[in-house]
């Protein structure tokens, strides 16, 4: 399972690089706005930090505008992945840009039918938003499971990129279901390492070690 980092905060991504867990990065207009930075500058800086795909979202709403913006964004760095919304225009733009070899992440997916269309249009990644489905009383992870079945039924190579991940439970469930990628905020990735019994066990080991008066170096 690949881990993408869902942020436009360059320092937060830098801090995660030594872990080896940064397989890519996803951004969206909200995250860019939150960073307070220029989109081209921030995307280029992030692209220099990782060889993995870095999703940058277009903001045009019509097919022609999305294609133009998508081409522009794809020129910013070799590892840019153009992010397009799951609208009819977004699917047309996915079809046009993917047939020119430009990798596409189709975002804002909330149904299995939408995911099926994105795969047929040639998306490299489909981004189902699981947290936002939970917000309206559904189980977002059920959608990941449905898409997994559909893509496996037909051998689509579009990768399931679970997005809007907010909890450790989301991460665990996505891994159990077989999402290809999970994109999560840095805090969620870091929290995955924690367990109360690890902390307790380590404290006990250190207490006993002190009693020996030894040092390894
Ligand atoms: O990956 C999509 C993500 O940025 C949206 O997350 O928590 O705003 O639903 P959220």
Short mmCIF file of C-alpha atoms and ligand atoms in Angstrom, two decimals:
data_model
loop_
_atom_site.label_atom_id
_atom_site.label_comp_id
_atom_site.label_asym_id
_atom_site.label_seq_id
_atom_site.Cartn_x
_atom_site.Cartn_y
_atom_site.Cartn_z
CA UNK A 1 0.00 0.00 0.00
CA UNK A 2 1.42 3.37 -0.97
CA UNK A 3 1.17 6.37 1.37
CA UNK A 4 0.58 9.82 -0.07
CA UNK A 5 0.72 12.86 2.19
CA UNK A 6 -2.36 15.05 1.96
CA UNK A 7 -0.97 18.52 2.54
CA UNK A 8 0.53 21.58 0.83
CA UNK A 9 2.77 22.31 3.83
CA UNK A 10 6.29 21.82 2.47
CA UNK A 11 7.90 21.61 5.93
CA UNK A 12 5.51 18.88 7.05
CA UNK A 13 6.41 16.81 3.98
CA UNK A 14 10.15 17.45 4.49
CA UNK A 15 9.86 16.22 8.07
CA UNK A 16 8.38 12.92 6.88
CA UNK A 17 11.00 12.20 4.20
CA UNK A 18 13.48 10.40 6.53
CA UNK A 19 10.73 7.89 7.42
CA UNK A 20 10.68 6.65 3.82
CA UNK A 21 6.87 6.73 3.95
CA UNK A 22 6.34 9.51 1.40
CA UNK A 23 5.29 7.72 -1.79
CA UNK A 24 3.61 10.84 -3.16
CA UNK A 25 1.64 13.93 -2.18
CA UNK A 26 -1.89 15.17 -2.80
CA UNK A 27 -3.08 18.76 -2.70
CA UNK A 28 -6.35 20.47 -3.47
CA UNK A 29 -7.46 24.12 -3.73
CA UNK A 30 -8.37 24.20 -0.02
CA UNK A 31 -4.93 22.93 1.02
CA UNK A 32 -3.21 25.41 -1.32
CA UNK A 33 -5.32 28.26 0.12
CA UNK A 34 -4.46 27.10 3.64
CA UNK A 35 -0.73 27.20 2.81
CA UNK A 36 -1.09 30.85 1.79
CA UNK A 37 1.36 30.22 -1.06
CA UNK A 38 1.45 30.42 -4.84
CA UNK A 39 0.29 27.12 -6.34
CA UNK A 40 3.08 26.78 -8.93
CA UNK A 41 5.82 27.52 -6.40
CA UNK A 42 4.48 25.17 -3.79
CA UNK A 43 3.87 22.31 -6.26
CA UNK A 44 7.38 22.66 -7.70
CA UNK A 45 8.91 22.63 -4.20
CA UNK A 46 6.96 19.52 -3.26
CA UNK A 47 7.87 17.80 -6.54
CA UNK A 48 11.54 18.34 -5.72
CA UNK A 49 11.11 16.50 -2.39
CA UNK A 50 9.77 13.23 -3.79
CA UNK A 51 9.95 11.19 -6.99
CA UNK A 52 6.38 10.08 -6.39
CA UNK A 53 3.31 11.66 -7.99
CA UNK A 54 2.24 15.06 -6.67
CA UNK A 55 -1.40 15.87 -7.37
CA UNK A 56 -2.19 19.45 -8.38
CA UNK A 57 -5.84 20.28 -9.01
CA UNK A 58 -7.15 22.37 -11.89
CA UNK A 59 -9.80 24.98 -11.13
CA UNK A 60 -11.55 25.39 -14.51
CA UNK A 61 -15.00 23.84 -14.59
CA UNK A 62 -15.38 23.30 -18.36
CA UNK A 63 -13.65 20.60 -20.43
CA UNK A 64 -11.58 22.97 -22.56
CA UNK A 65 -10.41 24.97 -19.55
CA UNK A 66 -9.54 21.81 -17.63
CA UNK A 67 -7.49 20.48 -20.54
CA UNK A 68 -5.62 23.79 -20.88
CA UNK A 69 -4.96 24.09 -17.16
CA UNK A 70 -4.07 20.39 -16.93
CA UNK A 71 -1.41 20.73 -19.63
CA UNK A 72 0.01 23.82 -17.90
CA UNK A 73 0.14 22.14 -14.49
CA UNK A 74 1.71 18.99 -15.97
CA UNK A 75 4.57 21.15 -17.28
CA UNK A 76 5.53 22.38 -13.81
CA UNK A 77 7.49 19.20 -12.97
CA UNK A 78 7.98 15.66 -14.28
CA UNK A 79 6.08 14.09 -11.38
CA UNK A 80 2.97 16.26 -11.40
CA UNK A 81 -0.29 14.30 -11.49
CA UNK A 82 -3.17 16.43 -12.75
CA UNK A 83 -6.18 16.34 -10.43
CA UNK A 84 -9.60 16.69 -12.05
CA UNK A 85 -13.01 16.68 -10.39
CA UNK A 86 -15.48 13.88 -11.05
CA UNK A 87 -17.87 15.82 -13.25
CA UNK A 88 -18.81 15.11 -16.84
CA UNK A 89 -16.33 17.77 -17.96
CA UNK A 90 -13.71 16.25 -15.68
CA UNK A 91 -14.24 12.85 -17.28
CA UNK A 92 -13.93 14.31 -20.77
CA UNK A 93 -10.72 16.07 -19.73
CA UNK A 94 -9.46 12.83 -18.15
CA UNK A 95 -10.05 11.03 -21.44
CA UNK A 96 -8.26 13.75 -23.42
CA UNK A 97 -5.27 14.22 -21.12
CA UNK A 98 -4.71 10.56 -20.22
CA UNK A 99 -4.61 9.66 -23.92
CA UNK A 100 -1.70 12.12 -24.20
CA UNK A 101 0.13 10.23 -21.44
CA UNK A 102 -0.60 12.74 -18.66
CA UNK A 103 -1.34 11.00 -15.33
CA UNK A 104 -4.70 11.95 -13.86
CA UNK A 105 -6.11 11.73 -10.35
CA UNK A 106 -9.91 11.97 -10.52
CA UNK A 107 -11.11 13.48 -7.27
CA UNK A 108 -14.36 13.99 -5.33
CA UNK A 109 -15.61 10.45 -6.01
CA UNK A 110 -18.59 9.41 -3.90
CA UNK A 111 -20.06 6.41 -5.76
CA UNK A 112 -18.97 3.17 -7.40
CA UNK A 113 -20.54 4.28 -10.69
CA UNK A 114 -18.42 7.43 -10.68
CA UNK A 115 -15.33 5.29 -10.07
CA UNK A 116 -16.26 3.01 -12.97
CA UNK A 117 -16.50 6.00 -15.33
CA UNK A 118 -13.15 7.40 -14.13
CA UNK A 119 -11.43 4.07 -14.83
CA UNK A 120 -12.96 3.86 -18.30
CA UNK A 121 -11.83 7.45 -18.98
CA UNK A 122 -8.24 6.42 -18.25
CA UNK A 123 -7.62 7.79 -14.74
CA UNK A 124 -4.36 6.74 -13.09
CA UNK A 125 -5.94 7.26 -9.66
CA UNK A 126 -9.50 7.48 -8.39
CA UNK A 127 -9.96 9.38 -5.13
CA UNK A 128 -13.02 8.29 -3.12
CA UNK A 129 -13.53 10.65 -0.13
CA UNK A 130 -14.31 8.36 2.76
CA UNK A 131 -14.43 10.88 5.63
CA UNK A 132 -16.99 12.99 3.82
CA UNK A 133 -19.23 9.93 3.29
CA UNK A 134 -18.94 9.18 7.01
CA UNK A 135 -20.00 12.81 7.61
CA UNK A 136 -23.38 12.13 5.94
CA UNK A 137 -23.99 8.92 7.88
CA UNK A 138 -22.61 6.43 5.36
CA UNK A 139 -19.58 4.16 5.81
CA UNK A 140 -16.98 5.56 3.43
CA UNK A 141 -14.94 2.38 3.59
CA UNK A 142 -17.84 0.45 1.99
CA UNK A 143 -17.24 2.51 -1.15
CA UNK A 144 -13.57 1.51 -1.20
CA UNK A 145 -14.65 -2.15 -0.99
CA UNK A 146 -17.17 -1.74 -3.84
CA UNK A 147 -14.65 -0.06 -6.12
CA UNK A 148 -12.08 -2.78 -5.31
CA UNK A 149 -14.53 -5.45 -6.50
CA UNK A 150 -15.46 -3.56 -9.68
CA UNK A 151 -11.87 -2.78 -10.67
CA UNK A 152 -10.80 -6.38 -9.99
CA UNK A 153 -13.79 -7.73 -11.96
CA UNK A 154 -12.58 -6.01 -15.10
CA UNK A 155 -8.84 -5.72 -14.51
CA UNK A 156 -8.82 -1.90 -14.54
CA UNK A 157 -5.37 -0.65 -13.63
CA UNK A 158 -6.71 2.62 -12.17
CA UNK A 159 -5.40 2.76 -8.61
CA UNK A 160 -7.78 3.30 -5.70
CA UNK A 161 -6.46 6.30 -3.77
CA UNK A 162 -8.46 6.46 -0.54
CA UNK A 163 -8.83 10.13 0.40
CA UNK A 164 -10.47 12.25 3.10
CA UNK A 165 -8.84 9.92 5.61
CA UNK A 166 -9.10 11.24 9.13
CA UNK A 167 -8.48 8.35 11.51
CA UNK A 168 -6.37 5.30 12.25
CA UNK A 169 -9.48 3.19 11.69
CA UNK A 170 -9.75 4.58 8.16
CA UNK A 171 -6.12 3.63 7.45
CA UNK A 172 -6.55 0.14 8.84
CA UNK A 173 -9.78 -0.51 6.95
CA UNK A 174 -8.36 0.78 3.66
CA UNK A 175 -5.38 -1.55 4.04
CA UNK A 176 -7.64 -4.51 4.90
CA UNK A 177 -9.86 -3.84 1.87
CA UNK A 178 -6.89 -3.43 -0.45
CA UNK A 179 -6.84 0.24 -1.43
CA UNK A 180 -3.75 0.78 -3.58
CA UNK A 181 -2.94 4.12 -1.97
CA UNK A 182 -4.08 6.06 1.08
CA UNK A 183 -3.58 9.79 1.26
CA UNK A 184 -3.66 11.19 4.77
CA UNK A 185 -2.58 14.26 6.72
CA UNK A 186 0.89 13.95 8.30
CA UNK A 187 -0.65 13.62 11.80
CA UNK A 188 -2.55 10.45 10.84
CA UNK A 189 0.58 8.83 9.35
CA UNK A 190 2.54 9.66 12.52
CA UNK A 191 -0.23 8.42 14.83
CA UNK A 192 -0.10 5.01 13.12
CA UNK A 193 3.18 4.35 14.93
CA UNK A 194 1.68 4.81 18.37
CA UNK A 195 0.41 2.20 20.81
CA UNK A 196 -0.07 2.54 24.56
CA UNK A 197 1.57 -0.84 25.20
CA UNK A 198 4.62 0.16 23.14
CA UNK A 199 5.08 3.22 25.39
CA UNK A 200 4.56 1.21 28.58
CA UNK A 201 6.87 -1.57 27.44
CA UNK A 202 9.62 0.85 26.47
CA UNK A 203 9.40 2.69 29.79
CA UNK A 204 9.78 -0.63 31.66
CA UNK A 205 12.77 -1.67 29.50
CA UNK A 206 14.49 1.69 30.14
CA UNK A 207 13.91 1.46 33.88
CA UNK A 208 15.48 -2.01 34.02
CA UNK A 209 18.33 -0.94 31.75
CA UNK A 210 19.24 1.94 34.06
CA UNK A 211 19.67 -0.59 36.89
CA UNK A 212 22.44 -2.37 34.94
CA UNK A 213 24.60 0.78 34.79
CA UNK A 214 25.72 -0.25 31.29
CA UNK A 215 25.95 1.76 28.07
CA UNK A 216 26.11 0.33 24.56
CA UNK A 217 28.41 3.01 23.12
O1 LIG B 1 -7.74 14.05 0.15
C1 LIG B 1 -8.85 14.87 0.19
C2 LIG B 1 -8.85 15.63 1.45
O2 LIG B 1 -7.95 16.70 1.40
C3 LIG B 1 -10.18 16.03 1.91
O3 LIG B 1 -10.21 15.74 3.23
O4 LIG B 1 -10.96 15.89 5.53
O5 LIG B 1 -11.41 17.78 3.92
O6 LIG B 1 -12.64 15.64 3.73
P1 LIG B 1 -11.38 16.30 4.14
#
